[in-house]
Short mmCIF file of C-alpha atoms in Angstrom, two decimals:
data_model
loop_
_atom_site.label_atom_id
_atom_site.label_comp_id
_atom_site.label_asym_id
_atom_site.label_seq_id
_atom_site.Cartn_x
_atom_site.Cartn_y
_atom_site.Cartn_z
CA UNK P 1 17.30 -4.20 2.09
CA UNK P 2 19.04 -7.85 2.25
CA UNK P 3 21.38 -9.88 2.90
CA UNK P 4 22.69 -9.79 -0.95
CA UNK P 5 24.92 -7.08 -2.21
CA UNK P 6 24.91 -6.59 -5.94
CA UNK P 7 28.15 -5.45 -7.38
CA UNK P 8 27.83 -3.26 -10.65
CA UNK P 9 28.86 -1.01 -13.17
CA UNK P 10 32.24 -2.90 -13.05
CA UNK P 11 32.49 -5.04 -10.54
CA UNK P 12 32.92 -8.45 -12.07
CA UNK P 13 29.33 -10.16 -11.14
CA UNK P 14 26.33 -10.18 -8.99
CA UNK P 15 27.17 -11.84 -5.65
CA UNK P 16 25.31 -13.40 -2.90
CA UNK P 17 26.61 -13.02 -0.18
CA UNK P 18 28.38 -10.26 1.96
CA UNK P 19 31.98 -12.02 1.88
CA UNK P 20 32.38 -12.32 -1.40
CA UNK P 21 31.51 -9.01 -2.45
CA UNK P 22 34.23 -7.62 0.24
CA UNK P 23 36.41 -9.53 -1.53
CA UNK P 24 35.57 -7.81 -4.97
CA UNK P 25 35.37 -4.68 -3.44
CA UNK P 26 39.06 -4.46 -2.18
CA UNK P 27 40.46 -5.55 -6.08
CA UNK P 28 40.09 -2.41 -6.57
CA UNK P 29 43.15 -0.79 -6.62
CA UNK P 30 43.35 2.65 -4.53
CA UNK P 31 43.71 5.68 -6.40
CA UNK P 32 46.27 8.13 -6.54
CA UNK P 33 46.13 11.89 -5.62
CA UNK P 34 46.64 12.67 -9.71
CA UNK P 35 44.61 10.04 -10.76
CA UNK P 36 41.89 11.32 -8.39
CA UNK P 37 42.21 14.85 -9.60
CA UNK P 38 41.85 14.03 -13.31
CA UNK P 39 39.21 11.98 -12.65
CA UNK P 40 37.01 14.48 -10.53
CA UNK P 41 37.74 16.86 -13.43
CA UNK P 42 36.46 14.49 -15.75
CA UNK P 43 32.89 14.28 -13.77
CA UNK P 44 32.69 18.11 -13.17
CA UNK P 45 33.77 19.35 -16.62
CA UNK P 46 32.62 16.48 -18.88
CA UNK P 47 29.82 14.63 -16.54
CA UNK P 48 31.80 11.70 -17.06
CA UNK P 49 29.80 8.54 -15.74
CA UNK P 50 32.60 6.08 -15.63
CA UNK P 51 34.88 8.69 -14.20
CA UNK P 52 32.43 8.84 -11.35
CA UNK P 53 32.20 4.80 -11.63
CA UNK P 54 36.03 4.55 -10.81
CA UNK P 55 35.56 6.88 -8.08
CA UNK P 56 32.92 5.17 -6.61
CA UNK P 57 34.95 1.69 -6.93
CA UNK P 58 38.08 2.78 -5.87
CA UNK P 59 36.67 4.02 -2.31
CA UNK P 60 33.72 0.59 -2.02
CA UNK P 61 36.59 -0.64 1.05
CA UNK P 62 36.24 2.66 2.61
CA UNK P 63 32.28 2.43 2.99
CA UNK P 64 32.96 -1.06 4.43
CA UNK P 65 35.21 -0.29 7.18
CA UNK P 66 33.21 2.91 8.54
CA UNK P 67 29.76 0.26 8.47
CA UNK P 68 31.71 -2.08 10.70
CA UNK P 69 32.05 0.68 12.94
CA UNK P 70 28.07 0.65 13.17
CA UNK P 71 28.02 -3.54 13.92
CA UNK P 72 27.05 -2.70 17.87
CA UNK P 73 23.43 -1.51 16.64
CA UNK P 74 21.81 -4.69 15.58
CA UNK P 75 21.42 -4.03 11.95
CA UNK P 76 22.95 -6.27 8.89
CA UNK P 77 26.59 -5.32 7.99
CA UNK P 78 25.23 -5.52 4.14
CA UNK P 79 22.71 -3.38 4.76
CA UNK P 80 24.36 -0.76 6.46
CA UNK P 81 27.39 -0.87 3.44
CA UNK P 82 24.63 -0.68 1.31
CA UNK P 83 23.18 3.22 2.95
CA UNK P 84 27.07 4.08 3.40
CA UNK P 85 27.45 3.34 -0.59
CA UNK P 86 24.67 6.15 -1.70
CA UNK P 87 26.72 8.84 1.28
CA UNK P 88 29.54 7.59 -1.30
CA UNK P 89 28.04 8.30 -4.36
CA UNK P 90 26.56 11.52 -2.71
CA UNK P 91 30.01 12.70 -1.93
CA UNK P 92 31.19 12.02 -5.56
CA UNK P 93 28.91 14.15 -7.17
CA UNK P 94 29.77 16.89 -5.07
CA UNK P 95 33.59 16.34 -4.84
CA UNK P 96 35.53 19.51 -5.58
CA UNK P 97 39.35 18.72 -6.16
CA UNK P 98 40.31 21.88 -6.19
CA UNK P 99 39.60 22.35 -2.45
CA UNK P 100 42.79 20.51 -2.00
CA UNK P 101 41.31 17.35 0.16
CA UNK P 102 41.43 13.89 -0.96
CA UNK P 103 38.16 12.60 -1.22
CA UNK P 104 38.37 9.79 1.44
CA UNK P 105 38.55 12.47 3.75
CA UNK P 106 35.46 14.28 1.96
CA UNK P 107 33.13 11.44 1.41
CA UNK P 108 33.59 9.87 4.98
CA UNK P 109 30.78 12.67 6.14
CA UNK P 110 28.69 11.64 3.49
CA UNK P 111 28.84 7.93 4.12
CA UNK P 112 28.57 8.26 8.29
CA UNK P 113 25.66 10.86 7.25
CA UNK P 114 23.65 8.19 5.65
CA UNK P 115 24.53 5.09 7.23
CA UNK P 116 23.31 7.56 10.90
CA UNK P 117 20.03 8.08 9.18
CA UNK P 118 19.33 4.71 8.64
CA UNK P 119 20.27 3.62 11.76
CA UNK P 120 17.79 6.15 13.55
CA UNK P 121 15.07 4.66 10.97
CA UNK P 122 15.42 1.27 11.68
CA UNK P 123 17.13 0.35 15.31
CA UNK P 124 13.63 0.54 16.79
CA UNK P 125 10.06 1.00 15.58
CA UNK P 126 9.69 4.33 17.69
CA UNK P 127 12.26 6.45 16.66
CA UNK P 128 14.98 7.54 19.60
CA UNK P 129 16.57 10.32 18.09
CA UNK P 130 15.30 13.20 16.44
CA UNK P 131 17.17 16.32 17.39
CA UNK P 132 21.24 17.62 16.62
CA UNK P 133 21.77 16.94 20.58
CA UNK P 134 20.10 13.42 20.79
CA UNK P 135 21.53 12.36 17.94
CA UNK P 136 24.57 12.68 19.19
CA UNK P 137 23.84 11.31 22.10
CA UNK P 138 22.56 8.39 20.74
CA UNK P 139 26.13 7.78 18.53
CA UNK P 140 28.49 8.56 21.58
CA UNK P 141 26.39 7.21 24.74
CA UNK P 142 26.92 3.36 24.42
CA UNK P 143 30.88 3.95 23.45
CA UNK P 144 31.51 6.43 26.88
CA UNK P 145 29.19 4.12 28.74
CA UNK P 146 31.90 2.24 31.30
CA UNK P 147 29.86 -1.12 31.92
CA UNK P 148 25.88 -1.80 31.06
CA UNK P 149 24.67 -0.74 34.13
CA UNK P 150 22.92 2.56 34.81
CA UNK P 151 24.61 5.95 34.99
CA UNK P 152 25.41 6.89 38.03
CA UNK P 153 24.58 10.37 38.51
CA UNK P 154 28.51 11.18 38.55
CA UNK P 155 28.93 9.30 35.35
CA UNK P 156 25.30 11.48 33.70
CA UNK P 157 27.31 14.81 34.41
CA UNK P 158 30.71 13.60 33.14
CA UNK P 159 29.08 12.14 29.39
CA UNK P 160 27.05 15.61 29.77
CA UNK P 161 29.99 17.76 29.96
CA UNK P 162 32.25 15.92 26.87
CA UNK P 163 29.30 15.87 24.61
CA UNK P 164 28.22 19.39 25.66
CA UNK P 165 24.28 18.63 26.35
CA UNK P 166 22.02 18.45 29.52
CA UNK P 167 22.34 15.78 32.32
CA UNK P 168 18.62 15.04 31.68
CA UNK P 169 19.20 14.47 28.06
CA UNK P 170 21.57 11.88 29.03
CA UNK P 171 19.49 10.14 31.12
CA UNK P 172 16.26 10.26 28.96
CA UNK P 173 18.62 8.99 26.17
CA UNK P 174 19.73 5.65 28.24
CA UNK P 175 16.28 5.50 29.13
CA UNK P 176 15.41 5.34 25.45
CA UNK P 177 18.19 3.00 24.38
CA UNK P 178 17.90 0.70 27.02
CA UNK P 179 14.25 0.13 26.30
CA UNK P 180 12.59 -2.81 24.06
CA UNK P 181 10.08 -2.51 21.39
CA UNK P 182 6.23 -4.63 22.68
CA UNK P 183 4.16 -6.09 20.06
CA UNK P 184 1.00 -3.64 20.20
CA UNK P 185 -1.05 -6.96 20.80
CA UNK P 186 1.05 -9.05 22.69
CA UNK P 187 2.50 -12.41 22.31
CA UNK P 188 -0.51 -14.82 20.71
CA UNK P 189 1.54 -17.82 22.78
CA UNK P 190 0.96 -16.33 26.16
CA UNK P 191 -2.80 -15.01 27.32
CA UNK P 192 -1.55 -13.39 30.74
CA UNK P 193 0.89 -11.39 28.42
CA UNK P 194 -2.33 -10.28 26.27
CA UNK P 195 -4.55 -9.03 29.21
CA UNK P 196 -1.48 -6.28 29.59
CA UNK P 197 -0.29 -5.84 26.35
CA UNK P 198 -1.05 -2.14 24.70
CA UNK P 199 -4.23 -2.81 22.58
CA UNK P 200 -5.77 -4.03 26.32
CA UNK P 201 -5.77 -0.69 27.40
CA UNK P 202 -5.13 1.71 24.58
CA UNK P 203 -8.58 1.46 22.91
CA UNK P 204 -10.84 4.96 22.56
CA UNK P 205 -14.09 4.11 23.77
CA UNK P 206 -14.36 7.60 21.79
CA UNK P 207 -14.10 5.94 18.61
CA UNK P 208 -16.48 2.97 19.35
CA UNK P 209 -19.76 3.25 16.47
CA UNK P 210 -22.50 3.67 19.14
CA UNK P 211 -20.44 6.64 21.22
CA UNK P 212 -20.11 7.76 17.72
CA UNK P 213 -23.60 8.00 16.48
CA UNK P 214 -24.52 9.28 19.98
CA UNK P 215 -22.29 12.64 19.51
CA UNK P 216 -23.59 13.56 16.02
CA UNK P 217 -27.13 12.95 17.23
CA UNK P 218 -26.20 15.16 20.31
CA UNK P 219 -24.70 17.74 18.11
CA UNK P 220 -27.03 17.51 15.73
CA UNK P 221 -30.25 18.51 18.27
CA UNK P 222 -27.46 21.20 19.80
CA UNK P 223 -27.50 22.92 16.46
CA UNK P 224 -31.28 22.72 15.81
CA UNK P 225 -32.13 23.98 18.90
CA UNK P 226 -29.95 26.71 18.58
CA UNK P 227 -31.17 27.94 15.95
CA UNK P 228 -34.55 27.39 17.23
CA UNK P 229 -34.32 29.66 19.82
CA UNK P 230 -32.26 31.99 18.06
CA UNK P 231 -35.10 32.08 15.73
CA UNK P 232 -37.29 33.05 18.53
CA UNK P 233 -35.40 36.54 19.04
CA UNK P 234 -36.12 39.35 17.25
CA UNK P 235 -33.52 40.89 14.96
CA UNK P 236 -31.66 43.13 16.96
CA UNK P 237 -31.44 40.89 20.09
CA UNK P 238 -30.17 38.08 17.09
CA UNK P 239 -27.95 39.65 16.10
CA UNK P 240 -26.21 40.51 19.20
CA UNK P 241 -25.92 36.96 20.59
CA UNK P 242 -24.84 36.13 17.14
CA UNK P 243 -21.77 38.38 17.37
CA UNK P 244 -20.76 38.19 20.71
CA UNK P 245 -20.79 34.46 20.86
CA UNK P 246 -21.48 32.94 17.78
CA UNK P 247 -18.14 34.66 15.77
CA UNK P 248 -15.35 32.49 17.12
CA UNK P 249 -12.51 34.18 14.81
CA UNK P 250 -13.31 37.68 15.49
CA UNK P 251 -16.81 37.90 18.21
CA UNK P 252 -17.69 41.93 18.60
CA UNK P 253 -17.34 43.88 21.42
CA UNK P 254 -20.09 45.82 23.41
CA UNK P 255 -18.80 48.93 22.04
CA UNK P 256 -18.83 47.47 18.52
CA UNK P 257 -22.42 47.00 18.66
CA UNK P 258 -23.01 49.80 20.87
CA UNK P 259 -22.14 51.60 17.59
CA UNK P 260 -23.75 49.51 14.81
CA UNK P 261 -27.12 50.57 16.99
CA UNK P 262 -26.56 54.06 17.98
CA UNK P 263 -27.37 53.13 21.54
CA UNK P 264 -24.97 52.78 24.86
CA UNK P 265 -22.67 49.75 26.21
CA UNK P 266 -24.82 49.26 28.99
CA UNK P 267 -27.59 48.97 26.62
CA UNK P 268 -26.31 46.38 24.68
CA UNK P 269 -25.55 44.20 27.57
CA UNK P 270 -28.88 44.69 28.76
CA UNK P 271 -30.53 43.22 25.86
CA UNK P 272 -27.75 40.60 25.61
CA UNK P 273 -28.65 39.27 28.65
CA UNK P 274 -32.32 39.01 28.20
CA UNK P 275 -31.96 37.43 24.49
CA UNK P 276 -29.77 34.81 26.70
CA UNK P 277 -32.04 34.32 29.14
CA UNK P 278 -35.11 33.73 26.68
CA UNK P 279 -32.80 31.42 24.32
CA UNK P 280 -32.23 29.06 28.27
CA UNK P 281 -35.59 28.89 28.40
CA UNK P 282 -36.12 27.95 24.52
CA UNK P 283 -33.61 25.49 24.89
CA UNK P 284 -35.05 23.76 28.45
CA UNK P 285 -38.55 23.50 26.55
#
């Protein structure tokens, strides 16, 4: 996104700067209910593009005053007009006016829909809302907040009974909001600041070449000595270890192979422990 809005499909000319395309935005005259109707029964019955192009024009001033709304959040005014004109053009495709409601009232969903999105996407690097109760949260907290201080825990169950969530979710939500992104390596100005910053102490000594190398050599002798000493069993004592411990998705059970053999549980456990036993001392060797 920028700073420039570009005005089309009617509008008289590219412009550069946010001011100017207000002004070319409210030209446009507002519509009437009958010239609405015919119109939206143009772009349902004919799929009439510059039907939908006067729709779209005639409504440009209401995208701009619901993204003025959103100024409190940090982001460009153009930019958020610019998310609240695609909720438009959403709501213009699907526009039914035989529903009886004037489309301003029907696309201002569509516009606040998209212009919230991009608002979670953007305010900070880490997103801060992702479910239907913290979003709401997020869109309602810093408007029933009385002053910037901290919630008192009178004022946490007040906000949690209008907006119908839980106390915690109000607190974790100012927590969240009144938080500040950190550069992931710290500030290249300041070398105190880089001793503490993330990357200092976020590292995976896992991950480091040598530890790697180390744990595929480790696993690597694990599985040849395995089967090593597996390979020192005979048959029926192999294949018992192999089953009972060596099938992760479905390992037998004493009665399984108890079966398979023709012999008793007790059996089987018997000569499961002594194929154990000799495969320890294979492995110690």
């Amino acid at each position: 996104m920028t700073q420039a809005l570009t005005l089309s499909h009617g509008l008289p000319s590219a412009v550069g700067n946010l001011d100017a395309y207000i002004q070319a935005a409210r030209r446009f005259p507002m519509l009437s209910e009958a010239e609405e109707f015919a119109l939206a029964r143009r772009l349902r019955e004919e799929d009439d593009v510059d039907a939908a192009r006067q729709l779209v024009l005639s409504h440009l001033r209401l995208v701009i005053a619901i993204a003025r709304g959103y100024l409190g959040y940090g982001l460009p005014h153009a930019d958020l007009i610019q998310e609240g004109n695609i909720g438009l053009m959403k709501a213009v495709k699907r526009f039914d006016p035989s529903r009886g409601v004037r489309l301003v009232s029907f696309a201002m969903h569509w516009i606040k829909a998209e212009i919230h999105e991009y608002i979670l996407k953007n305010w900070r690097l880490v997103k801060v809302a992702t479910t239907k109760a913290q979003r709401k949260l997020f869109f309602n907290l810093r408007s029933l907040k009385a002053s910037s201080d901290t919630l008192t825990p009178a004022e946490v169950d007040e906000i949690a009974y209008k907006l119908g969530v839980k106390a915690e979710e109000v607190v974790e939500m100012e927590t969240r909001m009144g938080g500040r992104d950190l550069a992931l390596d710290g500030s290249p100005d300041d070398e105190d600041d880089n001793r503490v910053a993330p990357i200092a102490y976020l590292a995976d000594s896992a991950a480091e070449p040598t530890q790697v190398l180390e744990a595929r050599e480790y696993d690597r002798l694990q599985s040849d000595g395995l089967q090593q000493a597996l390979a020192g069993l005979d048959e029926r004592s192999r294949r018992i270890v192999e089953a009972r411990w060596l099938d992760e998705e479905n390992p037998a059970t004493l009665h399984d192979l108890a079966a398979e053999f023709g012999v008793s549980a007790e059996r089987i456990r018997q000569i499961e422990v002594k194929a154990l036993q000799k495969m320890k001392g294979l492995l110690a060797a």
